[in-house]
Short mmCIF file of C-alpha atoms and ligand atoms in Angstrom, two decimals:
data_model
loop_
_atom_site.label_atom_id
_atom_site.label_comp_id
_atom_site.label_asym_id
_atom_site.label_seq_id
_atom_site.Cartn_x
_atom_site.Cartn_y
_atom_site.Cartn_z
CA UNK A 26 -52.67 -162.42 62.68
CA UNK A 27 -56.13 -163.55 61.92
CA UNK A 28 -56.40 -166.89 60.24
CA UNK A 29 -57.53 -166.85 56.61
CA UNK A 30 -58.75 -170.13 55.31
CA UNK A 31 -56.72 -171.74 52.51
CA UNK A 32 -58.69 -172.84 49.33
CA UNK A 33 -57.73 -175.42 46.89
CA UNK A 34 -59.19 -174.24 43.64
CA UNK A 35 -60.50 -176.83 41.12
CA UNK A 36 -61.08 -173.91 38.79
CA UNK A 37 -64.32 -175.48 37.69
CA UNK A 38 -64.53 -177.83 34.72
CA UNK A 39 -61.40 -176.50 33.40
CA UNK A 40 -59.42 -177.43 36.44
CA UNK A 41 -60.72 -180.90 36.55
CA UNK A 42 -60.03 -181.61 32.78
CA UNK A 43 -56.75 -180.02 33.07
CA UNK A 44 -55.71 -181.94 36.07
CA UNK A 45 -56.42 -185.29 34.21
CA UNK A 46 -54.65 -184.02 31.01
CA UNK A 47 -51.78 -182.35 32.87
CA UNK A 48 -49.61 -185.42 33.59
CA UNK A 49 -49.15 -185.90 29.68
CA UNK A 50 -48.86 -182.25 28.98
CA UNK A 51 -46.56 -181.19 31.54
CA UNK A 52 -43.87 -183.37 29.79
CA UNK A 53 -44.03 -180.79 26.95
CA UNK A 54 -43.00 -177.58 28.79
CA UNK A 55 -40.45 -179.61 30.89
CA UNK A 56 -38.78 -180.92 27.53
CA UNK A 57 -39.12 -177.38 25.89
CA UNK A 58 -37.22 -175.63 28.72
CA UNK A 59 -34.89 -178.52 29.45
CA UNK A 60 -36.03 -178.75 32.96
CA UNK A 61 -35.83 -181.78 35.11
CA UNK A 62 -39.19 -183.45 35.39
CA UNK A 63 -40.48 -183.84 38.88
CA UNK A 64 -41.29 -187.67 39.00
CA UNK A 65 -43.93 -189.51 41.16
CA UNK A 66 -46.65 -186.99 40.34
CA UNK A 67 -50.27 -188.24 40.38
CA UNK A 68 -52.20 -185.08 39.48
CA UNK A 69 -51.66 -181.51 40.15
CA UNK A 70 -53.55 -178.90 42.10
CA UNK A 71 -53.74 -175.33 42.33
CA UNK A 72 -54.07 -173.87 45.73
CA UNK A 73 -55.10 -170.16 46.55
CA UNK A 74 -53.15 -168.98 49.51
CA UNK A 75 -54.17 -165.99 51.70
CA UNK A 76 -53.10 -167.08 55.13
CA UNK A 77 -50.23 -164.72 56.33
CA UNK A 78 -48.35 -167.41 58.00
CA UNK A 79 -48.43 -169.72 54.95
CA UNK A 80 -47.37 -166.70 52.68
CA UNK A 81 -44.57 -166.28 54.94
CA UNK A 82 -43.45 -169.76 54.64
CA UNK A 83 -43.86 -169.63 50.78
CA UNK A 84 -42.07 -166.38 50.37
CA UNK A 85 -39.36 -166.33 53.02
CA UNK A 86 -39.03 -169.69 54.91
CA UNK A 87 -39.15 -172.15 52.06
CA UNK A 88 -37.86 -170.06 49.24
CA UNK A 89 -36.22 -172.81 47.28
CA UNK A 90 -39.36 -175.14 47.55
CA UNK A 91 -41.49 -172.52 45.92
CA UNK A 92 -39.99 -171.33 42.77
CA UNK A 93 -41.49 -168.89 40.18
CA UNK A 94 -44.11 -170.68 38.44
CA UNK A 95 -43.49 -172.64 35.20
CA UNK A 96 -45.96 -170.24 33.48
CA UNK A 97 -44.21 -167.12 34.74
CA UNK A 98 -41.08 -168.37 33.38
CA UNK A 99 -42.49 -169.46 30.05
CA UNK A 100 -43.91 -165.92 29.62
CA UNK A 101 -41.00 -163.92 30.72
CA UNK A 102 -37.90 -166.01 29.40
CA UNK A 103 -38.24 -164.85 25.87
CA UNK A 104 -38.01 -161.30 26.72
CA UNK A 105 -35.62 -161.07 29.79
CA UNK A 106 -33.75 -164.36 29.71
CA UNK A 107 -32.78 -166.04 33.03
CA UNK A 108 -32.35 -162.60 34.69
CA UNK A 109 -32.90 -161.64 38.19
CA UNK A 110 -36.80 -161.87 38.20
CA UNK A 111 -37.07 -165.43 36.79
CA UNK A 112 -33.72 -167.09 37.93
CA UNK A 113 -33.61 -169.54 40.79
CA UNK A 114 -31.22 -170.87 43.32
CA UNK A 115 -27.44 -169.99 42.98
CA UNK A 116 -27.99 -168.07 39.66
CA UNK A 117 -30.70 -165.84 41.21
CA UNK A 118 -28.60 -165.29 44.44
CA UNK A 119 -25.45 -164.04 42.97
CA UNK A 120 -27.43 -161.75 40.53
CA UNK A 121 -29.29 -160.41 43.51
CA UNK A 122 -26.01 -159.71 45.48
CA UNK A 123 -24.56 -157.95 42.44
CA UNK A 124 -27.49 -155.87 41.66
CA UNK A 125 -28.44 -154.83 45.16
CA UNK A 126 -25.98 -152.00 45.71
CA UNK A 127 -27.35 -150.29 42.50
CA UNK A 128 -30.71 -149.96 44.27
CA UNK A 129 -29.28 -148.77 47.77
CA UNK A 130 -30.90 -145.68 49.06
CA UNK A 131 -28.24 -143.32 48.19
CA UNK A 132 -28.17 -144.43 44.62
CA UNK A 133 -31.94 -144.23 44.43
CA UNK A 134 -31.87 -140.77 45.74
CA UNK A 135 -29.10 -139.71 43.26
CA UNK A 136 -31.54 -140.74 40.52
CA UNK A 137 -34.16 -138.37 41.94
CA UNK A 138 -33.54 -135.61 39.40
CA UNK A 139 -34.57 -137.81 36.56
CA UNK A 140 -37.80 -138.39 38.24
CA UNK A 141 -38.36 -134.72 39.00
CA UNK A 142 -37.63 -133.96 35.27
CA UNK A 143 -40.31 -136.52 34.18
CA UNK A 144 -42.82 -135.04 36.53
CA UNK A 145 -42.15 -131.45 34.95
CA UNK A 146 -42.62 -133.02 31.56
CA UNK A 147 -45.97 -134.61 32.57
CA UNK A 148 -47.20 -131.24 33.78
CA UNK A 149 -46.23 -129.63 30.51
CA UNK A 150 -48.21 -132.29 28.69
CA UNK A 151 -51.27 -132.08 30.86
CA UNK A 152 -51.25 -128.23 30.84
CA UNK A 153 -51.74 -128.41 27.10
CA UNK A 154 -54.52 -130.97 27.31
CA UNK A 155 -58.14 -130.13 26.02
CA UNK A 156 -60.89 -132.34 27.38
CA UNK A 157 -60.57 -135.53 29.37
CA UNK A 158 -57.07 -137.32 29.50
CA UNK A 159 -56.33 -140.77 29.74
CA UNK A 160 -54.03 -140.65 32.68
CA UNK A 161 -52.85 -144.30 32.30
CA UNK A 162 -51.21 -143.50 29.02
CA UNK A 163 -49.89 -140.20 30.44
CA UNK A 164 -48.37 -141.96 33.60
CA UNK A 165 -46.97 -144.64 31.40
CA UNK A 166 -45.16 -141.89 29.29
CA UNK A 167 -43.78 -140.31 32.48
CA UNK A 168 -42.49 -143.42 34.00
CA UNK A 169 -40.95 -144.66 30.73
CA UNK A 170 -38.98 -141.51 30.53
CA UNK A 171 -37.67 -142.35 33.94
CA UNK A 172 -36.81 -145.85 33.39
CA UNK A 173 -35.06 -145.36 30.15
CA UNK A 174 -33.19 -142.39 31.66
CA UNK A 175 -32.05 -144.33 34.65
CA UNK A 176 -31.09 -147.58 32.67
CA UNK A 177 -29.48 -146.08 29.57
CA UNK A 178 -29.20 -142.41 30.57
CA UNK A 179 -31.17 -141.47 27.30
CA UNK A 180 -28.04 -142.47 25.26
CA UNK A 181 -28.43 -141.58 21.64
CA UNK A 182 -28.01 -145.19 20.91
CA UNK A 183 -31.02 -146.07 22.89
CA UNK A 184 -34.04 -145.74 20.70
CA UNK A 185 -36.67 -145.43 23.41
CA UNK A 186 -39.61 -145.46 21.09
CA UNK A 187 -38.70 -148.69 19.41
CA UNK A 188 -38.19 -150.30 22.89
CA UNK A 189 -41.33 -148.86 24.21
CA UNK A 190 -43.20 -150.42 21.17
CA UNK A 191 -41.69 -153.77 21.59
CA UNK A 192 -42.74 -154.01 25.22
CA UNK A 193 -46.10 -152.88 24.45
CA UNK A 194 -46.58 -155.61 21.70
CA UNK A 195 -45.04 -158.02 24.02
CA UNK A 196 -47.54 -157.26 26.88
CA UNK A 197 -50.50 -157.19 24.38
CA UNK A 198 -49.30 -160.64 23.45
CA UNK A 199 -49.48 -161.89 26.84
CA UNK A 200 -52.84 -160.51 27.05
CA UNK A 201 -53.85 -163.11 24.57
CA UNK A 202 -52.72 -165.75 27.01
CA UNK A 203 -55.46 -167.94 27.89
CA UNK A 204 -56.31 -170.02 30.72
CA UNK A 205 -54.43 -172.69 28.76
CA UNK A 206 -51.24 -170.86 29.40
CA UNK A 207 -52.03 -170.14 32.98
CA UNK A 208 -52.59 -173.88 33.51
CA UNK A 209 -49.17 -174.75 32.09
CA UNK A 210 -49.52 -175.33 28.44
CA UNK A 211 -46.10 -174.57 26.50
CA UNK A 212 -45.92 -171.00 25.39
CA UNK A 213 -44.60 -172.00 21.92
CA UNK A 214 -47.74 -174.03 21.00
CA UNK A 215 -49.45 -171.71 18.60
CA UNK A 216 -52.90 -170.48 19.71
CA UNK A 217 -55.62 -169.00 17.63
CA UNK A 218 -55.17 -165.15 17.30
CA UNK A 219 -51.77 -165.30 19.15
CA UNK A 220 -48.97 -163.04 17.61
CA UNK A 221 -45.42 -163.82 18.14
CA UNK A 222 -43.35 -160.74 18.86
CA UNK A 223 -40.16 -162.48 18.05
CA UNK A 224 -38.84 -159.67 15.61
CA UNK A 225 -39.86 -157.05 18.21
CA UNK A 226 -38.08 -158.78 20.99
CA UNK A 227 -34.99 -159.20 18.77
CA UNK A 228 -34.92 -155.38 17.97
CA UNK A 229 -35.31 -154.43 21.59
CA UNK A 230 -32.40 -156.68 22.61
CA UNK A 231 -30.30 -155.31 19.74
CA UNK A 232 -30.93 -151.76 20.89
CA UNK A 233 -29.96 -152.50 24.37
CA UNK A 234 -26.85 -154.52 23.25
CA UNK A 235 -25.59 -151.45 21.12
CA UNK A 236 -26.07 -149.10 23.97
CA UNK A 237 -24.26 -151.29 26.45
CA UNK A 238 -21.42 -151.68 23.97
CA UNK A 239 -21.27 -147.99 23.42
CA UNK A 240 -21.20 -147.32 27.11
CA UNK A 241 -18.46 -149.78 27.77
CA UNK A 242 -16.24 -148.04 25.27
CA UNK A 243 -17.14 -144.35 26.18
CA UNK A 244 -14.27 -142.35 27.53
CA UNK A 245 -16.43 -139.57 28.97
CA UNK A 246 -18.61 -139.48 31.79
CA UNK A 247 -22.22 -138.53 31.47
CA UNK A 248 -23.35 -137.29 34.97
CA UNK A 249 -24.32 -139.42 38.01
CA UNK A 250 -24.01 -143.01 37.41
CA UNK A 251 -27.18 -144.81 36.11
CA UNK A 252 -28.12 -148.41 36.46
CA UNK A 253 -26.01 -149.41 33.35
CA UNK A 254 -23.00 -147.92 34.88
CA UNK A 255 -23.66 -149.60 38.17
CA UNK A 256 -24.28 -153.07 36.79
CA UNK A 257 -21.21 -152.79 34.38
CA UNK A 258 -19.04 -152.69 37.37
CA UNK A 259 -21.34 -154.70 39.63
CA UNK A 260 -19.56 -157.76 41.32
CA UNK A 261 -20.95 -160.59 43.34
CA UNK A 262 -19.39 -159.72 46.78
CA UNK A 263 -18.87 -163.43 47.52
CA UNK A 264 -17.45 -164.64 44.46
CA UNK A 265 -16.16 -161.46 42.43
CA UNK A 266 -18.32 -162.57 39.49
CA UNK A 267 -19.37 -159.85 37.03
CA UNK A 268 -22.36 -159.98 34.64
CA UNK A 269 -21.75 -161.18 31.08
CA UNK A 270 -22.94 -158.74 28.42
CA UNK A 271 -26.16 -160.98 27.87
CA UNK A 272 -26.86 -161.06 31.63
CA UNK A 273 -26.35 -157.33 31.74
CA UNK A 274 -28.78 -156.72 29.01
CA UNK A 275 -31.48 -159.08 30.26
CA UNK A 276 -31.26 -157.40 33.74
CA UNK A 277 -31.48 -154.06 32.35
CA UNK A 278 -34.54 -154.91 30.18
CA UNK A 279 -35.94 -156.64 33.30
CA UNK A 280 -35.83 -153.18 35.16
CA UNK A 281 -37.58 -151.43 32.05
CA UNK A 282 -40.33 -154.23 31.96
CA UNK A 283 -40.77 -154.47 35.66
CA UNK A 284 -40.19 -151.03 36.59
CA UNK A 285 -42.24 -148.72 34.45
CA UNK A 286 -45.83 -149.90 33.98
CA UNK A 287 -46.07 -151.10 37.58
CA UNK A 288 -45.42 -147.54 38.85
CA UNK A 289 -47.42 -145.93 36.08
CA UNK A 290 -50.45 -148.13 37.30
CA UNK A 291 -50.05 -147.03 40.91
CA UNK A 292 -50.09 -143.44 39.65
CA UNK A 293 -53.08 -143.67 37.51
CA UNK A 294 -55.12 -145.66 40.05
CA UNK A 295 -54.17 -143.19 42.69
CA UNK A 296 -55.50 -140.45 40.57
CA UNK A 297 -58.53 -142.35 39.85
CA UNK A 298 -59.26 -143.13 43.45
CA UNK A 299 -58.74 -139.35 44.44
CA UNK A 300 -61.18 -138.35 41.76
CA UNK A 301 -63.75 -140.15 43.98
CA UNK A 302 -62.55 -138.59 47.20
CA UNK A 303 -62.24 -135.00 46.63
CA UNK A 304 -61.42 -134.06 50.18
CA UNK A 305 -58.52 -136.25 50.21
CA UNK A 306 -57.33 -134.95 46.95
CA UNK A 307 -57.56 -131.53 48.50
CA UNK A 308 -55.62 -132.34 51.46
CA UNK A 309 -52.89 -133.94 49.38
CA UNK A 310 -52.76 -131.06 47.02
CA UNK A 311 -52.51 -128.75 50.17
CA UNK A 312 -49.72 -130.83 51.46
CA UNK A 313 -47.77 -130.65 48.09
CA UNK A 314 -48.31 -126.89 47.66
CA UNK A 315 -47.03 -126.21 51.16
CA UNK A 316 -43.85 -128.68 50.78
CA UNK A 317 -43.20 -127.64 47.12
CA UNK A 318 -44.60 -124.09 46.36
CA UNK A 319 -44.07 -123.69 42.72
CA UNK A 320 -41.40 -126.17 42.02
CA UNK A 321 -41.51 -129.81 41.15
CA UNK A 322 -40.91 -132.40 43.91
CA UNK A 323 -37.42 -133.93 44.61
CA UNK A 324 -36.15 -136.98 46.56
CA UNK A 325 -35.42 -134.51 49.29
CA UNK A 326 -39.11 -133.74 49.61
CA UNK A 327 -40.47 -137.17 50.63
CA UNK A 328 -40.36 -136.66 54.32
CA UNK A 329 -42.50 -133.60 53.90
CA UNK A 330 -45.03 -135.56 51.84
CA UNK A 331 -46.25 -138.18 54.45
CA UNK A 332 -50.07 -138.16 53.17
CA UNK A 333 -48.97 -138.51 49.54
CA UNK A 334 -47.07 -141.61 50.59
CA UNK A 335 -50.11 -143.08 52.44
CA UNK A 336 -52.14 -142.34 49.36
CA UNK A 337 -49.60 -144.39 47.24
CA UNK A 338 -49.69 -147.08 49.74
CA UNK A 339 -53.45 -147.27 49.97
CA UNK A 340 -53.55 -147.33 46.13
CA UNK A 341 -51.12 -150.26 46.21
CA UNK A 342 -53.46 -152.11 48.61
CA UNK A 343 -56.63 -151.39 46.56
CA UNK A 344 -55.12 -151.90 43.09
CA UNK A 345 -51.94 -153.83 43.53
CA UNK A 346 -50.23 -153.83 39.95
CA UNK A 347 -48.88 -157.39 40.71
CA UNK A 348 -52.28 -158.63 41.72
CA UNK A 349 -51.33 -162.16 41.56
CA UNK A 350 -48.14 -163.98 42.43
CA UNK A 351 -47.74 -167.72 41.65
CA UNK A 352 -45.18 -170.44 42.52
CA UNK A 353 -44.66 -174.02 41.40
CA UNK A 354 -44.10 -176.34 44.50
CA UNK A 355 -40.69 -178.45 44.27
CA UNK A 356 -41.16 -180.40 47.34
CA UNK A 357 -43.85 -181.83 49.52
CA UNK A 358 -45.18 -179.60 52.16
CA UNK A 359 -48.11 -178.72 54.31
CA UNK A 360 -49.92 -175.35 54.14
CA UNK A 361 -52.60 -174.68 56.52
CA UNK A 362 -52.91 -178.46 57.11
CA UNK A 363 -53.39 -179.05 53.40
CA UNK A 364 -50.87 -181.24 51.42
CA UNK A 365 -48.84 -179.68 48.71
CA UNK A 366 -47.24 -182.06 46.05
CA UNK A 367 -44.30 -181.22 43.83
CA UNK A 368 -45.47 -179.57 40.76
CA UNK A 369 -48.61 -178.07 42.27
CA UNK A 370 -49.22 -174.39 41.68
CA UNK A 371 -49.45 -172.07 44.65
CA UNK A 372 -51.34 -168.80 43.87
CA UNK A 373 -51.19 -165.78 46.02
CA UNK A 374 -54.08 -163.54 45.06
CA UNK A 375 -52.68 -160.35 46.52
CA UNK A 376 -55.72 -158.30 45.29
CA UNK A 377 -58.06 -160.39 47.28
CA UNK A 378 -55.62 -160.51 50.21
CA UNK A 379 -55.61 -156.79 50.24
CA UNK A 380 -59.18 -156.66 50.47
CA UNK A 381 -59.88 -159.72 52.86
CA UNK A 382 -62.42 -158.70 55.54
CA UNK A 383 -60.36 -160.85 58.32
CA UNK A 384 -57.33 -158.67 57.71
CA UNK A 385 -58.62 -155.32 56.98
CA UNK A 386 -61.20 -153.04 58.51
CA UNK A 387 -63.85 -151.66 55.76
CA UNK A 388 -61.50 -153.45 53.22
CA UNK A 389 -63.07 -151.64 50.06
CA UNK A 390 -62.89 -148.17 51.46
CA UNK A 391 -60.25 -145.73 50.24
CA UNK A 392 -58.76 -144.66 53.53
CA UNK A 393 -55.12 -143.64 53.27
CA UNK A 394 -55.04 -142.96 57.13
CA UNK A 395 -55.15 -146.57 57.80
CA UNK A 396 -51.30 -146.62 57.07
CA UNK A 397 -50.76 -144.31 60.10
CA UNK A 398 -50.20 -147.62 61.75
CA UNK A 399 -48.17 -150.24 59.85
CA UNK A 400 -50.18 -153.22 58.68
CA UNK A 401 -49.34 -156.70 59.33
CA UNK A 402 -46.34 -157.67 57.20
CA UNK A 403 -47.72 -160.55 55.35
CA UNK A 404 -51.19 -158.86 54.77
CA UNK A 405 -49.85 -156.10 52.64
CA UNK A 406 -47.71 -157.46 49.85
CA UNK A 407 -47.61 -155.06 46.86
CA UNK A 408 -43.89 -155.56 46.38
CA UNK A 409 -43.88 -159.38 47.44
CA UNK A 410 -41.82 -160.28 50.53
CA UNK A 411 -38.92 -162.15 51.81
CA UNK A 412 -35.53 -162.45 49.94
CA UNK A 413 -37.22 -161.98 46.56
CA UNK A 414 -39.04 -158.86 47.44
CA UNK A 415 -39.07 -156.27 44.79
CA UNK A 416 -35.63 -154.86 44.37
CA UNK A 417 -36.91 -151.56 43.08
CA UNK A 418 -39.62 -150.90 45.88
CA UNK A 419 -37.98 -147.66 47.13
CA UNK A 420 -37.10 -146.66 43.86
CA UNK A 421 -40.85 -147.04 42.74
CA UNK A 422 -42.27 -145.25 46.06
CA UNK A 423 -39.97 -142.25 45.47
CA UNK A 424 -40.70 -141.97 41.77
CA UNK A 425 -44.63 -142.37 42.73
CA UNK A 426 -44.47 -139.61 45.29
CA UNK A 427 -42.35 -137.15 43.28
CA UNK A 428 -44.78 -137.40 40.26
CA UNK A 429 -47.97 -137.68 42.18
CA UNK A 430 -47.31 -134.60 44.63
CA UNK A 431 -46.12 -132.37 41.61
CA UNK A 432 -49.17 -133.23 39.58
CA UNK A 433 -51.56 -132.62 42.51
CA UNK A 434 -49.91 -129.48 43.42
CA UNK A 435 -50.71 -128.10 40.00
CA UNK A 436 -53.93 -129.72 38.80
CA UNK A 437 -57.34 -131.04 40.06
CA UNK A 438 -58.53 -134.31 38.76
CA UNK A 439 -62.16 -135.17 38.18
CA UNK A 440 -64.16 -138.23 37.06
CA UNK A 441 -65.70 -138.47 33.68
CA UNK A 442 -69.06 -140.30 34.51
CA UNK A 443 -69.64 -143.29 32.27
CA UNK A 444 -65.95 -143.74 31.49
CA UNK A 445 -64.99 -145.96 34.59
CA UNK A 446 -62.14 -148.30 33.77
CA UNK A 447 -62.58 -152.08 34.39
CA UNK A 448 -59.53 -153.67 36.24
CA UNK A 449 -58.16 -156.43 34.15
CA UNK A 450 -55.37 -158.79 35.01
CA UNK A 451 -52.86 -158.96 32.17
CA UNK A 452 -49.50 -159.53 33.75
CA UNK A 453 -50.31 -156.66 35.90
CA UNK A 454 -53.78 -155.29 37.05
CA UNK A 455 -54.60 -152.83 34.19
CA UNK A 456 -57.31 -150.36 33.72
CA UNK A 457 -59.23 -151.66 30.71
CA UNK A 458 -60.51 -148.55 28.64
CA UNK A 459 -58.00 -146.23 30.43
CA UNK A 460 -58.30 -143.89 33.29
CA UNK A 461 -60.03 -140.88 31.78
CA UNK A 462 -60.24 -137.92 34.01
CA UNK A 463 -60.70 -134.11 33.47
CA UNK A 464 -57.58 -132.24 34.35
CA UNK A 465 -57.93 -128.61 35.49
CA UNK A 466 -54.93 -126.28 36.42
CA UNK A 467 -55.01 -124.94 39.89
CA UNK A 468 -54.41 -121.21 39.97
C1 HEM R 29 -39.92 -158.18 41.89
C2 HEM R 29 -43.99 -155.36 42.33
C3 HEM R 29 -41.24 -151.60 40.65
C4 HEM R 29 -37.60 -154.52 39.51
C5 HEM R 29 -41.32 -157.75 42.35
C6 HEM R 29 -42.26 -158.56 42.93
C7 HEM R 29 -43.43 -157.73 43.06
C8 HEM R 29 -43.14 -156.47 42.40
C9 HEM R 29 -44.66 -158.06 43.68
C10 HEM R 29 -42.08 -159.85 43.41
C11 HEM R 29 -42.62 -160.89 42.38
C12 HEM R 29 -42.73 -162.29 42.94
O1 HEM R 29 -42.59 -162.52 44.22
O2 HEM R 29 -42.98 -163.20 42.14
C13 HEM R 29 -43.53 -154.23 41.89
C14 HEM R 29 -44.40 -152.91 42.02
C15 HEM R 29 -43.83 -151.85 41.44
C16 HEM R 29 -42.57 -152.35 41.22
C17 HEM R 29 -45.79 -152.92 42.52
C18 HEM R 29 -44.11 -150.50 41.26
C19 HEM R 29 -45.14 -149.97 42.05
C20 HEM R 29 -40.22 -152.09 40.35
C21 HEM R 29 -39.00 -151.14 39.91
C22 HEM R 29 -38.04 -151.95 39.48
C23 HEM R 29 -38.44 -153.41 39.87
C24 HEM R 29 -39.12 -149.69 39.64
C25 HEM R 29 -36.59 -151.89 38.88
C26 HEM R 29 -36.19 -150.47 38.49
C27 HEM R 29 -37.97 -155.69 40.10
C28 HEM R 29 -37.07 -157.00 40.09
C29 HEM R 29 -37.87 -158.00 40.73
C30 HEM R 29 -39.00 -157.43 41.13
C31 HEM R 29 -35.85 -156.96 39.22
C32 HEM R 29 -37.13 -159.34 40.91
C33 HEM R 29 -36.48 -159.46 42.22
C34 HEM R 29 -35.97 -160.76 42.75
O3 HEM R 29 -36.66 -161.78 42.34
O4 HEM R 29 -34.91 -160.76 43.33
N1 HEM R 29 -41.66 -156.42 41.89
N2 HEM R 29 -42.37 -153.66 41.41
N3 HEM R 29 -39.68 -153.35 40.23
N4 HEM R 29 -39.19 -156.05 40.76
FE1 HEM R 29 -40.66 -154.92 41.23
#
């Protein structure tokens, strides 16, 4: 693969000031999180890495030396504890082994009907729409339906509106995170205008706890096993260990947080891109109508929808929901000839990687057919890579293709001039202002 230069980012004046102050300030998060303090540090650097060979080293070969960044953990711990997404070392490994079977292909396919039902419900809402529609709001509703059904099977106990509100409030709170947070100031230090969503998070956890307790006692089966059923019996194949109730709850909430907005963003950005490319939209609609006729898509249709899958991949390239991954180095290393010290932050700007002119031909063009040939593994990282690659990737792709093809078969999407969204990075790459499109039923 082409060599892409590595840049150490001083982040302007901020970076310089923070590097100097960091030696004192890093003690605070370390104490707050009771983590060992890496000793012997003299100043901390931030490195921006886009070289595929270096990315492979960080994400795969030296996994334990590049742990999820201190900031990632500070942001996510209050909501999802030390679950799969944030845990490290042995605690991460056993959770991954225990959860992996729940995301095996046959289980993901068995969850297909939930996705089909969400696609149908989305069509009903769109059919009733008058005037432009915010497709981001719409796709969030659809993917939240899916994730709450596949985690808690829509149990009566599971108040999905309350959980949704808590998550929204939490994400809105992280939007208030400033550069100070990104650079490692402790999350509990009050900032002007910052809300603490403690009560919201407590409520969300209480709802999940009730649903888990009710399910564990339920005598009746409720249809195909959902993620809660699968995790209730999940065992680490090496040690036989099962999850405690708290671990179970934190992981189910992780799936909800990690799994719905990311897929909604993929769908909303895909529709936005196709509003600018009517020819591609028509070809995808034609593919969907040929494969589906009047019915909604199912998991079994995926093989007949290759263009839709390429559109999803091309959308993930141009607007990767996880536009930025970061790690905190635990050991000395060398990346692209540059020294990395313990405590340094290594940033992987996936958005920039996916548009790098040394790695992609006409990088800013929307061209789903570029995926007719597989891209270089470490040039295309919408789901990360290595052992910590997104556990829900095939779940997300299946869901995106089912919903997108069903919508395209039934509706035409067009831009609303003057209402273009601005991509903004708030945990994920979100369309500020919404994705407003006109939606016209096809006859
Ligand atoms: C991890 C992206 C959907 C659950 C990740 C990572 C990325 C990612 C980039 C790796 C983060 C890192 O290395 O720091 C996405 C995108 C999605 C999506 C773009 C949709 C288009 C889902 C779904 C679920 C899910 C549907 C679950 C139902 C997780 C979990 C992890 C993860 C549990 C942590 C895995 C581990 O560390 O072992 N995701 N994700 N994601 N994702 Fe996803």
